Short mmCIF file of C-alpha atoms in Angstrom, two decimals:
data_model
loop_
_atom_site.label_atom_id
_atom_site.label_comp_id
_atom_site.label_asym_id
_atom_site.label_seq_id
_atom_site.Cartn_x
_atom_site.Cartn_y
_atom_site.Cartn_z
CA MET A 168 0.00 -0.04 -0.01
CA ASN A 169 2.89 2.33 0.82
CA GLN A 170 4.27 1.86 -2.72
CA LEU A 171 0.86 2.36 -4.30
CA THR A 172 0.38 5.49 -2.27
CA ALA A 173 3.69 6.84 -3.35
CA ALA A 174 2.96 6.03 -6.94
CA ILE A 175 -0.41 7.86 -6.83
CA ALA A 176 1.35 10.84 -5.10
CA GLY A 177 4.01 10.94 -7.81
CA ILE A 178 1.43 10.92 -10.55
CA THR A 179 -0.65 13.59 -8.79
CA LEU A 180 2.53 15.71 -8.50
CA CYS A 181 3.31 15.23 -12.12
CA ILE A 182 -0.08 16.25 -13.21
CA ALA A 183 -0.08 19.33 -10.87
CA THR A 184 3.37 20.37 -12.30
CA HIS A 185 2.01 20.11 -15.84
CA ALA A 186 -1.07 22.09 -14.94
CA ALA A 187 1.00 24.87 -13.22
CA MET A 188 3.19 24.95 -16.42
CA ALA A 189 0.11 25.21 -18.61
CA ASN A 190 -1.09 28.20 -16.63
CA GLU A 191 2.23 30.02 -16.69
CA PRO A 192 2.27 33.01 -19.04
CA ILE A 193 4.23 32.97 -22.23
CA ARG A 194 7.08 35.36 -21.80
CA ILE A 195 8.40 37.31 -24.90
CA ALA A 196 11.31 39.69 -24.68
CA VAL A 197 10.89 43.11 -26.44
CA THR A 198 14.09 45.09 -26.47
CA GLY A 199 14.97 48.44 -27.86
CA PRO A 200 16.10 52.01 -27.16
CA TYR A 201 13.30 53.34 -25.03
CA SER A 202 15.55 56.22 -23.86
CA GLY A 203 18.20 58.20 -25.74
CA PRO A 204 18.40 59.51 -29.38
CA SER A 205 16.90 56.38 -30.98
CA SER A 206 13.88 56.38 -28.54
CA PRO A 207 11.27 57.63 -31.08
CA MET A 208 11.89 54.39 -32.93
CA GLY A 209 12.13 52.19 -29.85
CA GLN A 210 8.96 53.62 -28.10
CA SER A 211 6.93 53.35 -31.31
CA MET A 212 8.09 49.81 -31.97
CA LEU A 213 7.16 48.83 -28.36
CA ALA A 214 3.77 50.44 -28.67
CA GLY A 215 3.06 48.41 -31.87
CA VAL A 216 4.08 45.18 -30.14
CA ARG A 217 1.91 45.99 -27.09
CA LEU A 218 -1.20 46.60 -29.39
CA ALA A 219 -0.67 43.16 -31.00
CA ILE A 220 0.05 41.34 -27.76
CA GLY A 221 -3.03 43.05 -25.99
CA GLU A 222 -5.34 42.07 -28.85
CA MET A 223 -4.26 38.45 -28.49
CA ASN A 224 -4.70 38.34 -24.73
CA LEU A 225 -8.15 39.87 -25.14
CA GLY A 226 -9.00 36.89 -27.28
CA GLY A 227 -7.75 34.43 -24.61
CA GLY A 228 -4.01 34.36 -25.33
CA LEU A 229 -2.16 31.46 -26.96
CA LEU A 230 -2.27 27.79 -26.17
CA GLY A 231 -4.54 28.54 -23.35
CA ARG A 232 -1.93 30.94 -21.68
CA GLN A 233 -1.60 34.68 -21.44
CA LEU A 234 1.30 36.54 -23.11
CA VAL A 235 3.59 38.74 -21.06
CA LEU A 236 6.04 41.15 -22.49
CA VAL A 237 9.58 41.40 -20.83
CA GLU A 238 10.44 44.90 -21.91
CA LYS A 239 14.13 45.88 -21.74
CA ASP A 240 15.74 49.22 -22.56
CA ASP A 241 18.89 48.71 -24.47
CA LYS A 242 19.56 52.44 -24.56
CA GLY A 243 20.92 52.02 -28.23
CA ASP A 244 24.18 50.70 -26.70
CA PRO A 245 25.61 47.40 -27.93
CA ALA A 246 26.90 46.22 -24.43
CA THR A 247 23.67 46.98 -22.74
CA GLY A 248 21.82 45.31 -25.61
CA ARG A 249 23.72 42.04 -25.06
CA GLN A 250 23.27 42.25 -21.30
CA VAL A 251 19.45 42.78 -21.28
CA VAL A 252 19.01 39.96 -23.84
CA GLU A 253 20.97 37.62 -21.70
CA GLU A 254 19.01 38.65 -18.59
CA ALA A 255 15.71 38.03 -20.46
CA ILE A 256 16.83 34.47 -21.59
CA ARG A 257 18.34 33.36 -18.37
CA ARG A 258 16.44 35.02 -15.65
CA ASP A 259 13.11 35.82 -17.24
CA LYS A 260 12.90 32.72 -19.18
CA VAL A 261 11.49 34.18 -22.46
CA VAL A 262 10.56 31.80 -25.21
CA ALA A 263 11.16 34.31 -28.09
CA GLY A 264 12.38 37.82 -28.70
CA LEU A 265 11.15 40.83 -30.69
CA GLY A 266 13.06 44.11 -31.28
CA PHE A 267 16.41 45.73 -31.97
CA ILE A 268 16.49 49.22 -33.53
CA ASN A 269 20.23 49.88 -33.83
CA THR A 270 22.29 47.64 -36.13
CA GLY A 271 25.25 47.77 -33.70
CA VAL A 272 23.11 46.54 -30.83
CA ALA A 273 21.60 43.80 -32.97
CA LEU A 274 25.02 42.55 -34.08
CA ALA A 275 26.22 42.39 -30.51
CA SER A 276 23.06 40.71 -29.14
CA LEU A 277 21.88 38.08 -31.58
CA LYS A 278 24.50 35.60 -30.54
CA ALA A 279 22.68 35.20 -27.13
CA TYR A 280 19.54 34.13 -28.85
CA GLN A 281 21.32 31.93 -31.27
CA GLU A 282 23.22 30.10 -28.46
CA ALA A 283 20.14 29.55 -26.44
CA ARG A 284 18.12 28.44 -29.40
CA VAL A 285 15.48 31.06 -28.74
CA PRO A 286 14.05 32.59 -31.90
CA VAL A 287 14.03 36.36 -32.41
CA ILE A 288 12.37 38.64 -34.93
CA VAL A 289 14.30 41.80 -35.65
CA ASN A 290 11.67 44.28 -36.39
CA VAL A 291 13.48 47.64 -37.06
CA SER A 292 17.25 47.20 -37.50
CA THR A 293 18.10 47.30 -41.21
CA GLY A 294 21.86 46.47 -41.38
CA SER A 295 22.39 43.97 -44.18
CA THR A 296 24.42 41.49 -42.04
CA VAL A 297 21.94 41.41 -39.17
CA ALA A 298 19.73 38.46 -40.48
CA ARG A 299 22.73 36.81 -42.05
CA GLN A 300 25.02 36.81 -39.00
CA PHE A 301 24.05 33.25 -37.99
CA PHE A 302 23.10 31.42 -41.13
CA PRO A 303 24.00 28.23 -42.99
CA PRO A 304 26.71 27.08 -43.67
CA ALA A 305 28.04 28.99 -40.53
CA VAL A 306 25.28 27.33 -38.45
CA ALA A 307 22.78 24.55 -39.18
CA ASP A 308 19.78 26.50 -38.02
CA SER A 309 19.48 30.33 -37.65
CA TYR A 310 17.18 31.66 -34.92
CA ALA A 311 17.31 35.24 -36.29
CA PHE A 312 14.42 36.48 -38.50
CA ARG A 313 13.66 40.00 -39.70
CA ASN A 314 10.58 41.96 -40.94
CA SER A 315 12.28 45.25 -41.71
CA ALA A 316 13.59 46.47 -45.08
CA SER A 317 17.26 45.63 -45.15
CA ASP A 318 19.84 48.09 -46.33
CA ASP A 319 20.37 46.00 -49.45
CA ILE A 320 16.86 47.09 -50.37
CA GLN A 321 17.23 50.72 -49.18
CA ALA A 322 20.50 51.61 -50.57
CA ALA A 323 19.36 50.35 -54.07
CA MET A 324 16.16 52.44 -53.74
CA ILE A 325 18.02 55.57 -52.73
CA VAL A 326 20.30 55.29 -55.72
CA ARG A 327 17.37 54.66 -58.10
CA GLU A 328 15.52 57.68 -56.77
CA ALA A 329 18.56 59.98 -57.19
CA VAL A 330 19.78 58.72 -60.49
CA LYS A 331 16.91 57.35 -62.47
CA ARG A 332 14.07 59.49 -61.19
CA GLY A 333 16.08 62.66 -60.29
CA ARG A 334 18.56 62.22 -62.99
CA HIS A 335 21.48 63.31 -60.78
CA ALA A 336 24.92 61.92 -61.57
CA LYS A 337 26.99 63.86 -59.16
CA LEU A 338 26.20 62.75 -55.70
CA ALA A 339 27.56 63.36 -52.15
CA ILE A 340 27.26 60.76 -49.36
CA PHE A 341 26.87 61.86 -45.77
CA HIS A 342 26.78 59.20 -43.11
CA ASP A 343 27.31 58.93 -39.36
CA SER A 344 30.15 56.89 -37.89
CA THR A 345 27.91 54.14 -36.22
CA PRO A 346 27.92 50.70 -37.76
CA TYR A 347 24.57 51.62 -39.32
CA GLY A 348 26.02 54.54 -41.07
CA GLU A 349 29.28 52.84 -42.23
CA GLN A 350 27.43 49.89 -43.68
CA GLY A 351 25.07 52.15 -45.34
CA ARG A 352 27.91 54.24 -46.95
CA ASP A 353 29.54 51.00 -48.20
CA GLN A 354 26.30 49.83 -49.73
CA LEU A 355 25.49 53.27 -51.41
CA THR A 356 29.04 53.24 -52.87
CA ARG A 357 28.62 49.73 -54.19
CA GLU A 358 25.19 50.51 -55.75
CA LEU A 359 26.67 53.62 -57.57
CA ALA A 360 29.75 51.65 -58.64
CA ALA A 361 27.38 49.16 -60.34
CA ILE A 362 26.23 52.00 -62.55
CA ASP A 363 29.66 53.44 -63.07
CA ILE A 364 29.15 56.41 -60.75
CA THR A 365 31.71 57.56 -58.07
CA PRO A 366 30.40 59.98 -55.46
CA VAL A 367 31.94 63.36 -55.67
CA ALA A 368 32.23 63.50 -51.88
CA VAL A 369 31.92 61.16 -48.99
CA GLU A 370 31.56 62.81 -45.62
CA SER A 371 31.55 61.00 -42.15
CA PHE A 372 30.53 62.60 -38.86
CA ALA A 373 30.16 61.54 -35.28
CA PRO A 374 26.77 61.31 -33.47
CA GLY A 375 25.95 64.62 -31.77
CA VAL A 376 27.80 66.77 -34.26
CA LYS A 377 26.35 70.40 -34.32
CA ASP A 378 27.86 71.87 -37.40
CA LEU A 379 28.57 70.33 -40.86
CA SER A 380 29.06 73.58 -42.79
CA ALA A 381 32.67 72.63 -43.85
CA ALA A 382 31.58 69.26 -45.12
CA LEU A 383 28.55 70.62 -46.92
CA GLN A 384 30.72 73.29 -48.55
CA ARG A 385 33.26 70.67 -49.69
CA ALA A 386 30.35 68.62 -51.32
CA ARG A 387 29.06 71.88 -52.96
CA THR A 388 32.40 72.77 -54.30
CA ALA A 389 32.70 69.19 -55.73
CA GLY A 390 29.55 69.84 -57.69
CA ALA A 391 27.13 67.51 -55.80
CA GLU A 392 23.58 67.64 -57.33
CA ALA A 393 22.01 65.77 -54.44
CA ILE A 394 22.98 64.51 -50.90
CA LEU A 395 22.53 60.82 -50.05
CA THR A 396 22.33 60.19 -46.24
CA TYR A 397 22.77 57.18 -43.99
CA ALA A 398 22.49 58.27 -40.34
CA ILE A 399 20.29 57.58 -37.30
CA GLY A 400 19.64 60.70 -35.35
CA PRO A 401 19.20 64.62 -35.30
CA GLU A 402 22.33 65.03 -37.18
CA LEU A 403 20.25 64.76 -40.32
CA ALA A 404 18.73 68.04 -39.38
CA VAL A 405 22.28 69.46 -38.99
CA ILE A 406 22.65 68.58 -42.66
CA ALA A 407 19.34 70.09 -43.83
CA ASN A 408 19.69 73.28 -41.77
CA GLY A 409 23.33 73.78 -42.94
CA ARG A 410 22.35 73.19 -46.56
CA ALA A 411 19.60 75.97 -46.16
CA ARG A 412 22.15 78.41 -44.49
CA LEU A 413 24.40 77.90 -47.50
CA GLY A 414 21.47 78.65 -49.87
CA TRP A 415 22.26 75.34 -51.52
CA LYS A 416 19.02 73.85 -52.92
CA VAL A 417 19.94 70.37 -53.66
CA PRO A 418 17.60 67.36 -52.68
CA MET A 419 18.24 65.05 -49.67
CA ILE A 420 17.52 61.45 -50.24
CA GLY A 421 18.46 58.90 -47.58
CA SER A 422 17.62 55.98 -45.50
CA TRP A 423 14.40 55.68 -43.65
CA PRO A 424 15.43 57.74 -40.48
CA LEU A 425 14.69 60.85 -42.51
CA SER A 426 11.03 60.13 -41.52
CA LEU A 427 11.71 60.45 -37.81
CA PRO A 428 10.58 63.41 -35.63
CA ASN A 429 14.02 64.15 -34.50
CA PHE A 430 14.91 65.14 -38.12
CA ILE A 431 11.55 66.57 -39.21
CA GLU A 432 10.97 68.75 -36.05
CA ALA A 433 14.52 69.95 -35.78
CA ALA A 434 14.82 70.82 -39.47
CA GLY A 435 11.41 72.38 -39.69
CA LYS A 436 10.59 73.74 -43.21
CA ASN A 437 14.16 72.61 -44.32
CA ALA A 438 12.99 69.00 -44.03
CA ASP A 439 10.38 69.50 -46.72
CA GLY A 440 11.31 67.48 -49.79
CA ALA A 441 13.54 64.85 -48.04
CA ARG A 442 12.84 61.47 -49.46
CA MET A 443 13.35 58.07 -47.89
CA PRO A 444 12.30 54.20 -48.21
CA GLN A 445 9.37 53.40 -46.08
CA THR A 446 7.60 50.16 -45.42
CA PHE A 447 4.54 51.98 -43.88
CA ILE A 448 3.17 55.46 -44.19
CA GLU A 449 0.58 56.77 -41.80
CA ALA A 450 -2.26 56.78 -44.20
CA PRO A 451 -5.59 55.01 -43.48
CA ASN A 452 -5.99 53.47 -46.97
CA ASN A 453 -7.22 50.06 -46.07
CA TYR A 454 -9.15 48.54 -43.27
CA ARG A 455 -6.36 46.97 -41.40
CA ARG A 456 -4.22 50.11 -41.54
CA THR A 457 -7.06 52.28 -40.51
CA ALA A 458 -7.78 50.11 -37.49
CA PHE A 459 -4.20 50.01 -36.54
CA ILE A 460 -3.60 53.79 -36.78
CA SER A 461 -6.84 54.36 -34.79
CA ALA A 462 -5.84 51.92 -32.09
CA TYR A 463 -2.31 53.35 -31.72
CA HIS A 464 -3.57 56.80 -31.16
CA GLN A 465 -6.29 55.72 -28.83
CA ALA A 466 -3.54 53.80 -26.67
CA ASN A 467 -0.78 56.42 -27.02
CA GLY A 468 -2.27 59.72 -28.03
CA SER A 469 0.70 60.86 -30.16
CA LYS A 470 -0.16 62.41 -33.58
CA PRO A 471 1.45 61.57 -35.97
CA ILE A 472 3.06 58.31 -34.88
CA PRO A 473 6.71 59.30 -33.88
CA SER A 474 8.00 56.51 -36.07
CA ALA A 475 5.20 54.87 -38.11
CA VAL A 476 7.52 52.36 -39.79
CA SER A 477 8.69 51.11 -36.31
CA ALA A 478 5.21 50.94 -34.93
CA ALA A 479 3.87 48.90 -37.94
CA GLN A 480 6.86 46.57 -38.11
CA GLY A 481 6.59 46.02 -34.36
CA TYR A 482 3.00 45.15 -34.72
CA ASP A 483 3.43 42.79 -37.50
CA SER A 484 6.51 41.14 -35.86
CA ALA A 485 4.33 40.11 -32.96
CA LEU A 486 1.63 38.79 -35.26
CA LEU A 487 4.21 36.68 -37.06
CA LEU A 488 5.58 35.30 -33.77
CA MET A 489 2.16 34.46 -32.35
CA ALA A 490 1.27 32.69 -35.60
CA ALA A 491 4.34 30.52 -35.30
CA ILE A 492 3.77 29.69 -31.69
CA ASN A 493 0.15 28.71 -32.43
CA GLN A 494 1.16 26.58 -35.34
CA ALA A 495 3.96 24.92 -33.35
CA GLY A 496 1.69 24.19 -30.48
CA SER A 497 4.69 24.65 -28.36
CA THR A 498 6.90 27.28 -26.71
CA GLU A 499 10.05 25.37 -27.37
CA GLY A 500 12.64 27.44 -29.43
CA PRO A 501 13.42 24.85 -32.14
CA LYS A 502 9.58 24.25 -32.81
CA ILE A 503 8.92 27.93 -32.98
CA ARG A 504 11.89 28.39 -35.43
CA ALA A 505 10.57 25.59 -37.68
CA ALA A 506 7.09 27.07 -37.68
CA LEU A 507 8.44 30.47 -38.63
CA GLU A 508 10.28 28.94 -41.60
CA ASN A 509 7.10 27.22 -42.87
CA LEU A 510 3.95 29.12 -41.78
CA GLN A 511 0.93 27.34 -43.21
CA LYS A 512 -1.57 30.14 -43.08
CA PRO A 513 -1.35 33.74 -44.27
CA VAL A 514 -0.61 36.37 -41.52
CA TYR A 515 -2.64 39.52 -42.18
CA GLY A 516 -0.43 42.47 -41.14
CA VAL A 517 -0.64 46.22 -41.60
CA ILE A 518 2.27 46.37 -43.97
CA THR A 519 1.35 43.33 -46.11
CA THR A 520 -0.21 39.94 -45.98
CA TYR A 521 2.65 37.65 -45.20
CA SER A 522 2.18 34.32 -47.22
CA PRO A 523 4.77 33.11 -46.38
CA PRO A 524 7.16 35.40 -44.67
CA PHE A 525 10.04 33.18 -44.20
CA THR A 526 11.60 29.94 -45.45
CA LYS A 527 14.52 27.71 -44.27
CA ASP A 528 16.78 29.50 -46.63
CA ASP A 529 15.37 33.12 -46.42
CA HIS A 530 14.78 34.82 -43.09
CA GLU A 531 13.80 38.31 -44.55
CA ALA A 532 10.08 38.91 -44.62
CA LEU A 533 10.17 41.97 -46.91
CA SER A 534 11.25 42.10 -50.53
CA ASP A 535 12.18 45.16 -52.55
CA ASN A 536 8.87 45.55 -54.24
CA MET A 537 7.10 46.08 -50.80
CA VAL A 538 9.03 49.12 -49.80
CA LEU A 539 7.84 52.62 -51.01
CA MET A 540 9.34 56.09 -51.24
CA GLY A 541 8.21 58.57 -48.73
CA GLU A 542 8.61 62.36 -48.67
CA VAL A 543 8.37 65.05 -46.10
CA LYS A 544 5.64 67.43 -46.87
CA GLN A 545 4.79 70.23 -44.40
CA GLY A 546 6.09 68.39 -41.47
CA LYS A 547 4.55 64.95 -42.34
CA VAL A 548 5.60 62.00 -44.25
CA SER A 549 3.53 61.32 -47.36
CA PHE A 550 3.90 59.24 -50.46
CA ALA A 551 6.56 60.78 -52.73
CA HIS A 552 4.96 59.26 -55.89
CA ALA A 553 1.28 58.66 -56.98
CA ASP A 554 2.26 55.23 -58.25
CA ASP A 555 3.77 54.14 -54.92
CA GLU A 556 0.49 55.21 -53.14
CA ARG A 557 -1.58 53.09 -55.65
CA ARG A 558 0.89 50.31 -55.27
CA SER A 559 0.71 50.40 -51.43
CA LEU A 560 -2.83 49.00 -51.70
CA LEU A 561 -1.60 45.82 -53.19
CA VAL A 562 1.67 45.11 -51.63
CA HIS A 563 2.64 41.46 -51.62
CA ARG A 564 5.96 39.78 -51.21
CA LYS A 565 7.75 38.33 -54.22
CA PRO A 566 7.25 34.63 -54.31
CA LYS A 567 9.47 32.49 -52.08
CA ALA A 568 10.81 29.08 -52.87
CA GLN A 569 8.57 26.63 -51.05
CA PRO A 570 10.16 23.99 -48.79
CA VAL A 571 10.41 20.43 -50.15
CA ASN A 572 8.46 18.03 -48.05
#
């Protein structure tokens, strides 16, 4: 009888343990710069993720469990980024991650996810090497995915806008000295070299610089017809304002941070006309986007959204992750990764309908045809071209190769 009693007690304990685990919330890390110069992007991304997670929890959560966000401020600093990711994995026991705004932070932090076999969707950082940092043949299975427009896409778009649409052949490149800016410079240079154009000036500057008059004068003297930019923060406004003081009326065409308030507000009227690639423009031109924009403002109050791209990509990244967990029927990292690589049902996001977003050999959710050109007009980002506005209504990813069963 004692043995039987012990066996029954053991079974009861096992059932109770499984029941307790089933009731435990599903913890998801969401990391980004919620303070510091990149905070407009980080806070907008976080707000988008919160919206998607809140909607899922209102519907009962996932796998019968509620979702809990483990929110970590990486301050835009690579060392801090690595630290908070490691804490989220080891201490908070997250099953997956979302986030990364700054390329340097992503490059420093992704190894922690990879080594722990915890999947992560990079939802804002655009550095070309981010999603390829851990990929076959270097590793058998990569746990890093992305749903932002890589710099491969953006650099090519910037060059096309300047050369084909703008018909400018003499171009100056202005970039900051962060990993993001330096990678962007290199890609712009390669894109120009492919069409036999050498920039007439390449100017680097440190974050926080207050005056770029000398660099702008050098570019002007060299005959630059347009300024191509790759930078993160308010230094972009230093370029626009310095250009205006010189009375130098050349266009600014650059990467997507030209859409951020720390450029638009600091540059004022001098920001008008600046163009940049965008995955999402705050225009209520279909049902899902209208609902998302309304929900964002109801929850956060800010008008316009400080970084509409970050908010939309944050929202969609959470939808993609939840679809994978649901399909996997598990919170085990390898099973979530496998589901992300082979999602069976479309995911209806605000940027696009993802069908499918990823495969085993391609962890980039967005293709070049899904990215549009935005333009600052009277302090707001609008569509630069009428054809882009029309195309935004039917944005679909280029077909991916399907996995062989």
